[in-house]
Coordinates of C-alpha atoms in Angstrom, one line a residue:
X1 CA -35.9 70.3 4.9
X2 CA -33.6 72.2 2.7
X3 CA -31.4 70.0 0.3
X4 CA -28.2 71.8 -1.3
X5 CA -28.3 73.0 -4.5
X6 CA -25.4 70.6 -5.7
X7 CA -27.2 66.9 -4.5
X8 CA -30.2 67.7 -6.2
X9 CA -28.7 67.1 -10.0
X10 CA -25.9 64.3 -8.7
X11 CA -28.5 61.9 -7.7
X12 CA -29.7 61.9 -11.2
X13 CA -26.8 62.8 -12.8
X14 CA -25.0 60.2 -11.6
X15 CA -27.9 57.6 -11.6
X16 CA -27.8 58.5 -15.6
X17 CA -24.0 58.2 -15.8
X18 CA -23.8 54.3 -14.4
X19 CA -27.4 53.5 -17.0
X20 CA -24.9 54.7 -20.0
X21 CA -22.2 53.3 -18.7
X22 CA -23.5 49.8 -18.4
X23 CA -21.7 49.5 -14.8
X24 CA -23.8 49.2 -11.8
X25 CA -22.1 48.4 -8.7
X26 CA -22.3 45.3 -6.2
X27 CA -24.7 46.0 -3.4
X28 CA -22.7 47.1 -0.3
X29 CA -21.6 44.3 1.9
X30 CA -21.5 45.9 5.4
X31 CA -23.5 48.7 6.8
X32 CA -22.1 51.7 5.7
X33 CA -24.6 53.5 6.5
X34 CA -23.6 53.6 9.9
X35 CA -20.0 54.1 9.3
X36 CA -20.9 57.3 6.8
X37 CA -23.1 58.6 9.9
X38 CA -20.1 58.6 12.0
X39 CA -17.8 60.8 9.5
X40 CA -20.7 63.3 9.5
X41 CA -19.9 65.4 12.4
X42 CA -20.5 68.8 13.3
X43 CA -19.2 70.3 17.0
X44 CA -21.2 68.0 19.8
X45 CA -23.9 67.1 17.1
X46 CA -24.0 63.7 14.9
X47 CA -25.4 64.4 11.2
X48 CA -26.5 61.9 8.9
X49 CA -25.5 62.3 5.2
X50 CA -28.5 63.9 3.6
X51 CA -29.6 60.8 1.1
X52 CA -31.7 61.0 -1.8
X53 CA -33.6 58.7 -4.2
X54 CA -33.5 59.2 -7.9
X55 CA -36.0 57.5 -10.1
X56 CA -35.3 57.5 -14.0
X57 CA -38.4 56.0 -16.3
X58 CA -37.8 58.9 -19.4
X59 CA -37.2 56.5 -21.6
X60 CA -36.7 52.9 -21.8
X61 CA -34.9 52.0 -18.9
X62 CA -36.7 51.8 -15.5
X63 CA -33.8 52.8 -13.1
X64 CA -32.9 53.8 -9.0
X65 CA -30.0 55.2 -7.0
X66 CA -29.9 56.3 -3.6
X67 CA -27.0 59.1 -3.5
X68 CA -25.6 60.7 -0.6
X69 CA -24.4 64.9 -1.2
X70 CA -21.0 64.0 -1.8
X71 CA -21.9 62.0 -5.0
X72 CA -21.5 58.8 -3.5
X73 CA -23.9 56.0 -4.9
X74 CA -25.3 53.5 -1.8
X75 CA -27.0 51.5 -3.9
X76 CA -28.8 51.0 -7.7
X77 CA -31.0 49.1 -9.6
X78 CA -32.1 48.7 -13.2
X79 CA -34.3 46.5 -15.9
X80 CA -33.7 47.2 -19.1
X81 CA -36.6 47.0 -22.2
X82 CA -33.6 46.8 -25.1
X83 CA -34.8 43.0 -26.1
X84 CA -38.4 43.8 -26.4
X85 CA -38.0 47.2 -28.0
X86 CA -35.6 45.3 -30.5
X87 CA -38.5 43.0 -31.3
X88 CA -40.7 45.9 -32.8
X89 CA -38.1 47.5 -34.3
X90 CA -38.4 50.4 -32.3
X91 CA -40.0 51.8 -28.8
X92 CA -42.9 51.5 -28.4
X93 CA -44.5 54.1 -25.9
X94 CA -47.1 52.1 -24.7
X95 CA -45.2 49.2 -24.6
X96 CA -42.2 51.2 -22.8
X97 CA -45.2 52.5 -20.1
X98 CA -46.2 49.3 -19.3
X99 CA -42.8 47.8 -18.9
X100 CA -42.0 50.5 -16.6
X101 CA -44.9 49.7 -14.1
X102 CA -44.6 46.2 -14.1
X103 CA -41.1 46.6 -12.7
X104 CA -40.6 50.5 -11.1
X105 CA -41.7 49.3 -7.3
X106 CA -39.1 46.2 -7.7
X107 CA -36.3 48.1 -9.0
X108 CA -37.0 51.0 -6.2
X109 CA -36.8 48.2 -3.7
X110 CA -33.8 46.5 -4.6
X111 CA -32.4 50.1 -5.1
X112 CA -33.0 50.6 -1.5
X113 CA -32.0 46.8 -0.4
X114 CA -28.8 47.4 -1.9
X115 CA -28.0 50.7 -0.2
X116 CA -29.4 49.6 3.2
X117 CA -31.7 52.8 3.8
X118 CA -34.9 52.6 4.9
X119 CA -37.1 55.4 3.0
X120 CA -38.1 57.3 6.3
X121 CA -34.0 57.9 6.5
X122 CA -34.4 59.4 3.0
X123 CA -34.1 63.7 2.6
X124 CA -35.5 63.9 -0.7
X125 CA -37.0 62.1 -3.4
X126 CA -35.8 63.3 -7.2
X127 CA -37.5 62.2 -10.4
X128 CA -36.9 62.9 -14.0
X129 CA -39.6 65.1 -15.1
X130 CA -38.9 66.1 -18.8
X131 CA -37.4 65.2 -21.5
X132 CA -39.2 62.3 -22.9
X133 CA -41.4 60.1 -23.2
X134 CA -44.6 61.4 -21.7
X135 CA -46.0 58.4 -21.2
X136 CA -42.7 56.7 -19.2
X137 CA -42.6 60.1 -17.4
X138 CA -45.6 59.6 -16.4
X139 CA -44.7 55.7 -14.5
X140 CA -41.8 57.5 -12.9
X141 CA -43.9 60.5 -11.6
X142 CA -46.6 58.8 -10.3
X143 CA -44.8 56.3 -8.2
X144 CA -42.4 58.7 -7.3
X145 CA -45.4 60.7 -5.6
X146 CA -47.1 58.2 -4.1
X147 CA -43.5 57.8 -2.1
X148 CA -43.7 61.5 -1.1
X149 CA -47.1 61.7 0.1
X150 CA -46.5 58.2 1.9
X151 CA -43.3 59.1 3.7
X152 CA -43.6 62.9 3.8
X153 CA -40.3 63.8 1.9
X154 CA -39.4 66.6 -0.1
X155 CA -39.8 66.2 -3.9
X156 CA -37.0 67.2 -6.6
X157 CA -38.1 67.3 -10.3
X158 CA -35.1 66.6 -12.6
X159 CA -34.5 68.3 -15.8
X160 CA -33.3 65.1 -18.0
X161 CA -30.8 67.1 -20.2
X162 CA -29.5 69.2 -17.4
X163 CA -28.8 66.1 -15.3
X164 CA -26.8 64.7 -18.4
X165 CA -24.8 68.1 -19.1
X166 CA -23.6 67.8 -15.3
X167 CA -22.5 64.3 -15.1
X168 CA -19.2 64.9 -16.3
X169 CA -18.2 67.2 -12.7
X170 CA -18.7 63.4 -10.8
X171 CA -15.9 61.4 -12.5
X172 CA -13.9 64.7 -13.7
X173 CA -12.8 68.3 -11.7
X174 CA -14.6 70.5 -14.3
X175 CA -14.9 73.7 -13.1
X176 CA -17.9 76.1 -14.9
X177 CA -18.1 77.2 -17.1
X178 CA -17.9 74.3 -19.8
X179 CA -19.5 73.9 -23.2
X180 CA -21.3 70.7 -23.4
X181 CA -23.0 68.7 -26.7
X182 CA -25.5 66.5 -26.0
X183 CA -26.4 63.8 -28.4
X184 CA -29.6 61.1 -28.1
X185 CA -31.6 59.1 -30.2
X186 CA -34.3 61.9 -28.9
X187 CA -31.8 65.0 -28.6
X188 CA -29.3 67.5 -29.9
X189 CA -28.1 71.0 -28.4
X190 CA -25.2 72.5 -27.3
X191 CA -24.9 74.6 -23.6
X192 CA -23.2 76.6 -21.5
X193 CA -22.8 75.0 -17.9
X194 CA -22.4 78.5 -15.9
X195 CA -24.0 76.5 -12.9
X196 CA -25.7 73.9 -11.0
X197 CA -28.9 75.0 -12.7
X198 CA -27.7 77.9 -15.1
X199 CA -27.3 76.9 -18.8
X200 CA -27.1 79.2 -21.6
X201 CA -28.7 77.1 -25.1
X202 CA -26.2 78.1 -27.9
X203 CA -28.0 75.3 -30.3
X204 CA -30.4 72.4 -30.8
X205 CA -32.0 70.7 -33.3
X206 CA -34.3 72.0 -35.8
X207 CA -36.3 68.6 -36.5
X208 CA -35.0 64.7 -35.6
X209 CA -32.3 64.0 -33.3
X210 CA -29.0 62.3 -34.8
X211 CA -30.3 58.9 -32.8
X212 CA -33.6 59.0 -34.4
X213 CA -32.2 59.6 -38.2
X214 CA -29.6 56.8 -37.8
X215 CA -32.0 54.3 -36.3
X216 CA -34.3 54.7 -39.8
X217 CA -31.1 54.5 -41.9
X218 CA -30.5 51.1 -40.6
X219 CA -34.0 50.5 -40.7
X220 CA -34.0 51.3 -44.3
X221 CA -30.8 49.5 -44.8
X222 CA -33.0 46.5 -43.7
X223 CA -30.1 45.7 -40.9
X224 CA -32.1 43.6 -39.1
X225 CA -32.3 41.3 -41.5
X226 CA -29.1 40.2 -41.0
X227 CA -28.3 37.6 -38.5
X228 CA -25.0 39.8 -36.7
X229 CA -26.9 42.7 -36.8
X230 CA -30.4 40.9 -35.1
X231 CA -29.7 41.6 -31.7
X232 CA -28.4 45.4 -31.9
X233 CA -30.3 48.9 -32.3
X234 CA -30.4 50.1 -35.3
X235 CA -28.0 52.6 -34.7
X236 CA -25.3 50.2 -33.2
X237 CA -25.7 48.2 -36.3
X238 CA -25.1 51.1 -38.5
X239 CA -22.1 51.6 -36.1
X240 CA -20.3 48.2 -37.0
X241 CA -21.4 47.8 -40.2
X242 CA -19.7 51.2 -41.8
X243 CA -16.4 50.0 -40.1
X244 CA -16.4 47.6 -43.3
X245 CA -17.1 50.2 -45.6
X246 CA -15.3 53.0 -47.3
X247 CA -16.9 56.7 -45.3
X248 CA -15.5 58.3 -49.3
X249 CA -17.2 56.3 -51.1
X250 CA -20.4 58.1 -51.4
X251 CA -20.1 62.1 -51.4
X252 CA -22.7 63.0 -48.4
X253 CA -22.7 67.1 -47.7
X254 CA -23.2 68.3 -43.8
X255 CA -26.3 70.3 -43.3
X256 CA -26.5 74.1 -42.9
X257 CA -23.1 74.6 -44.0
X258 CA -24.4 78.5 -44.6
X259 CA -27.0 78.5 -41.6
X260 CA -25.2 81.4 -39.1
X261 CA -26.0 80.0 -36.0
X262 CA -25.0 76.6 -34.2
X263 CA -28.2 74.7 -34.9
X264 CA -28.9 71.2 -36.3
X265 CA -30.9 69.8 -39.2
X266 CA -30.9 66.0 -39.3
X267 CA -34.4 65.7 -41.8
X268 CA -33.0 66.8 -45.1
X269 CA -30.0 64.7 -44.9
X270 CA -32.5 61.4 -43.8
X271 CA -34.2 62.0 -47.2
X272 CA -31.0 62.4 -49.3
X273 CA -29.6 59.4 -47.9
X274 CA -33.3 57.6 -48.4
X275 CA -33.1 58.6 -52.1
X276 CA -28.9 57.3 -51.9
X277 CA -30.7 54.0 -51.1
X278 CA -33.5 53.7 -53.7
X279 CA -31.2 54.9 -56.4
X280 CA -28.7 51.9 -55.1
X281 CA -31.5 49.6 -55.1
X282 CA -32.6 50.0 -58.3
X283 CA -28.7 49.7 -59.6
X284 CA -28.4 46.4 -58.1
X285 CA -31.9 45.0 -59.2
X286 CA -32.9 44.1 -56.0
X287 CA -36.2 45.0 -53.9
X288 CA -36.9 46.8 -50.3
X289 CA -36.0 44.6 -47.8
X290 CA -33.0 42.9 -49.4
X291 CA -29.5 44.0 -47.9
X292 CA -27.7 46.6 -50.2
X293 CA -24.0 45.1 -51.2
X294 CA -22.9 48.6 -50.8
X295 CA -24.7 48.9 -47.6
X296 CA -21.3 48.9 -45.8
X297 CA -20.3 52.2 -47.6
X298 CA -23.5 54.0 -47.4
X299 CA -23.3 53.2 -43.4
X300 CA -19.8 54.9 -43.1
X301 CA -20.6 58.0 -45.2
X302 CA -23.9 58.4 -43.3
X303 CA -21.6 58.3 -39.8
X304 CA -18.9 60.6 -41.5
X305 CA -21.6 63.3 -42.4
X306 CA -23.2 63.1 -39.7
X307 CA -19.7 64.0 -37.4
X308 CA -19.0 66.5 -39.4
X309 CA -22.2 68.4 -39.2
X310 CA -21.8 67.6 -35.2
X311 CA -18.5 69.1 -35.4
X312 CA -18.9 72.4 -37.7
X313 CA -21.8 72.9 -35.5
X314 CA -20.0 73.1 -32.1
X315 CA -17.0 74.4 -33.6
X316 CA -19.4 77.8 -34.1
X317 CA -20.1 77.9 -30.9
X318 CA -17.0 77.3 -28.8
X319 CA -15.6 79.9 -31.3
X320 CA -18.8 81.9 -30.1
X321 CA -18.0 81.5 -26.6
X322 CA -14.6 82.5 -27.2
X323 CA -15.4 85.9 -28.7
X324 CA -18.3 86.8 -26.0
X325 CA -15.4 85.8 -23.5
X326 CA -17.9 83.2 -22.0
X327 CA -15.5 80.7 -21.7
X328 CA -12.4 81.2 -19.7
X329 CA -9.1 81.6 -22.3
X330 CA -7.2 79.3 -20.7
X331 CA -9.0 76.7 -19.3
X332 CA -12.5 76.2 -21.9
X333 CA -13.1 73.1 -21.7
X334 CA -16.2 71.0 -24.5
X335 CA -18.1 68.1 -22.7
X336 CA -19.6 65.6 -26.2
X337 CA -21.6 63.3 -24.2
X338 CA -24.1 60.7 -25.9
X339 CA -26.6 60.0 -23.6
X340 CA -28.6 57.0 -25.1
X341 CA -29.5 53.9 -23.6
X342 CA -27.3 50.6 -24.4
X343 CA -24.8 52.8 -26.2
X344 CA -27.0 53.1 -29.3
X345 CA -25.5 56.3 -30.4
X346 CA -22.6 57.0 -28.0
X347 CA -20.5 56.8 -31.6
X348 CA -21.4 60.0 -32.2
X349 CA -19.9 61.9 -29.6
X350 CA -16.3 59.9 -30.3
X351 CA -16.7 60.6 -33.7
X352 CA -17.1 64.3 -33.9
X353 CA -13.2 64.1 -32.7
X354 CA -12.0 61.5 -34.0
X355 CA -13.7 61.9 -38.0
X356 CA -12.0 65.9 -38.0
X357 CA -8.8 66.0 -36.8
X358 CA -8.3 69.1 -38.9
X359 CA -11.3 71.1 -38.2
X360 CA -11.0 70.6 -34.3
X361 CA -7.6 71.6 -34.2
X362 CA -8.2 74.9 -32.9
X363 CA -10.6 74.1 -30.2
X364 CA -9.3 74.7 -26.4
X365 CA -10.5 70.7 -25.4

């Protein structure tokens, strides 16, 4: 069975998009199944909607959607591993594996309770494949084959990244090509959209993603000690704690401010900010562990320095674009999304904006 081009990166697309989001959807009172059926017709012939089952274990979050070619979600599940991950300070990838099969078969199931599809009725079934964590990749793929081999369907490996960079045509009428900047506690690049399943890589990063270097700034920052700050990632923490402090306060510089190309470098800044810390820490006489008083500052210049580095970076290449004529003149249009789970980082991608009013100016957004 031949599935279009276009369902195969909605269903995960858009089965990413409601995870960020936080919003799933009531399951479906009535049978609309049927009723879709019905609207499906060709001359004398009756044609089901070609549905298909995304699975989504790259990570963290064990997750299923059953979407029909149009873009339309029939039904979705997830279980979430934030409050044990929170507990060690961190993921865990063994941890994260076993979460994900204790719970991948329920989720599945009440993905396809809630859409009221039987698997046989299924076209496809599309899994996320890479980025991640190889050993929650692994949950995902595994299950996702045994449903293949069991019912007979076709199998769609999702590109994690790709899926991401196309979420925005769901909610939005973005036509390609587009510029998009991905940011994750596990990623950083910038693309060209040209298509379904063409993207040019204008930039990634060199070392650590933005995600990972803020999440051991507020470990170092000892946020969790702090009874507000208990419950959050380390990188939402960071997030609300430098709304109290001054971003000037501390003089941070963005990264490869000399580097000709539209690459990231989040390492060097992690050890200047570490050595920010210490420096503090010995100031104020007191010992690892012990919340900085100026923690609040050092929080908001970390965020600050990191948007700006964000923003110089993609500035280079839209301006890049621009002169290659890759994007269209009139209608270039940048897509910032963060694509963390429970928001940990979506800061980011509103800050690159918001943080340089100046230097964004001449972008066509």
């Amino acid at each position: 069975m031949q599935v279009p081009a276009g369902i195969i990166c909605r269903v995960v697309s858009m089965l990413i998009f409601r995870k960020t989001a936080g919003v799933f959807a009531k399951p479906p009172k009535r049978n609309v199944y049927g009723f879709l059926r019905s609207l499906h017709v060709s001359p004398g012939v009756l044609s089901p909607p070609k549905l298909v089952l995304g699975i989504e274990t790259s990570c963290d979050d064990t997750a299923a959607a059953v979407v029909d070619e149009t873009g339309r979600v029939w039904g979705e599940a997830m279980h979430s591993q934030t409050e044990v991950h929170l507990k060690t300070g961190g993921i865990v990838p063994p941890v994260a594996q076993q979460l994900h099969r204790e719970n991948i078969e329920r989720i599945v199931e009440e993905a396809l309770c809630a859409s009221r599809v039987l698997p046989r009725d299924l076209s496809a079934i599309a899994t996320t494949v890479k980025p991640g964590l190889a050993l929650s990749l692994g949950v995902g793929l595994s299950f996702s084959l045994q449903l293949v081999n069991q019912f007979k369907k076709p199998f769609i490996p999702i590109h994690h990244m790709e899926a991401h960079a196309l979420t925005i045509r769901l909610t939005n009428q973005v036509e390609f090509p587009f510029l998009v900047l991905l940011i994750s506690g596990g990623h950083c690049l910038l693309a060209l959209v040209r298509g379904v399943s063409d993207f040019l890589l204008l930039g990634k990063s060199l070392d650590i993603a933005p995600g990972d270097m803020l999440d051991k700034v507020a470990r170092r920052l000892s946020l969790i000690n702090r009874p507000e700050y208990s419950t959050m990632s380390g990188g939402k923490a960071l997030e609300h704690l430098a709304k109290e402090g001054n971003r000037f306060h501390f003089t941070l510089s963005p990264p490869m401010q000399n580097a000709k190309n539209c690459n990231f470098s989040f390492t060097g800044l992690q050890h200047v900010i570490d050595k920010l810390i210490q420096r503090k820490e010995k100031e104020e006489g007191i010992e690892k562990g012990q919340i900085l008083s100026s923690a609040a500052d050092i929080a908001a210049a970390v965020q600050h320095v990191t948007a700006c580095h964000l923003a110089t970076r993609t500035q280079r290449a839209i301006l890049f674009c621009k002169q290659r004529g890759l994007l269209p003149p009139a209608n270039a249009v940048l897509v910032s999304f963060a694509c963390s789970p429970a928001s940990r980082h979506r800061f980011t991608s509103q800050r690159v904006a918001l943080d340089l009013g100046p230097c964004v100016s001449c972008w066509t957004v």
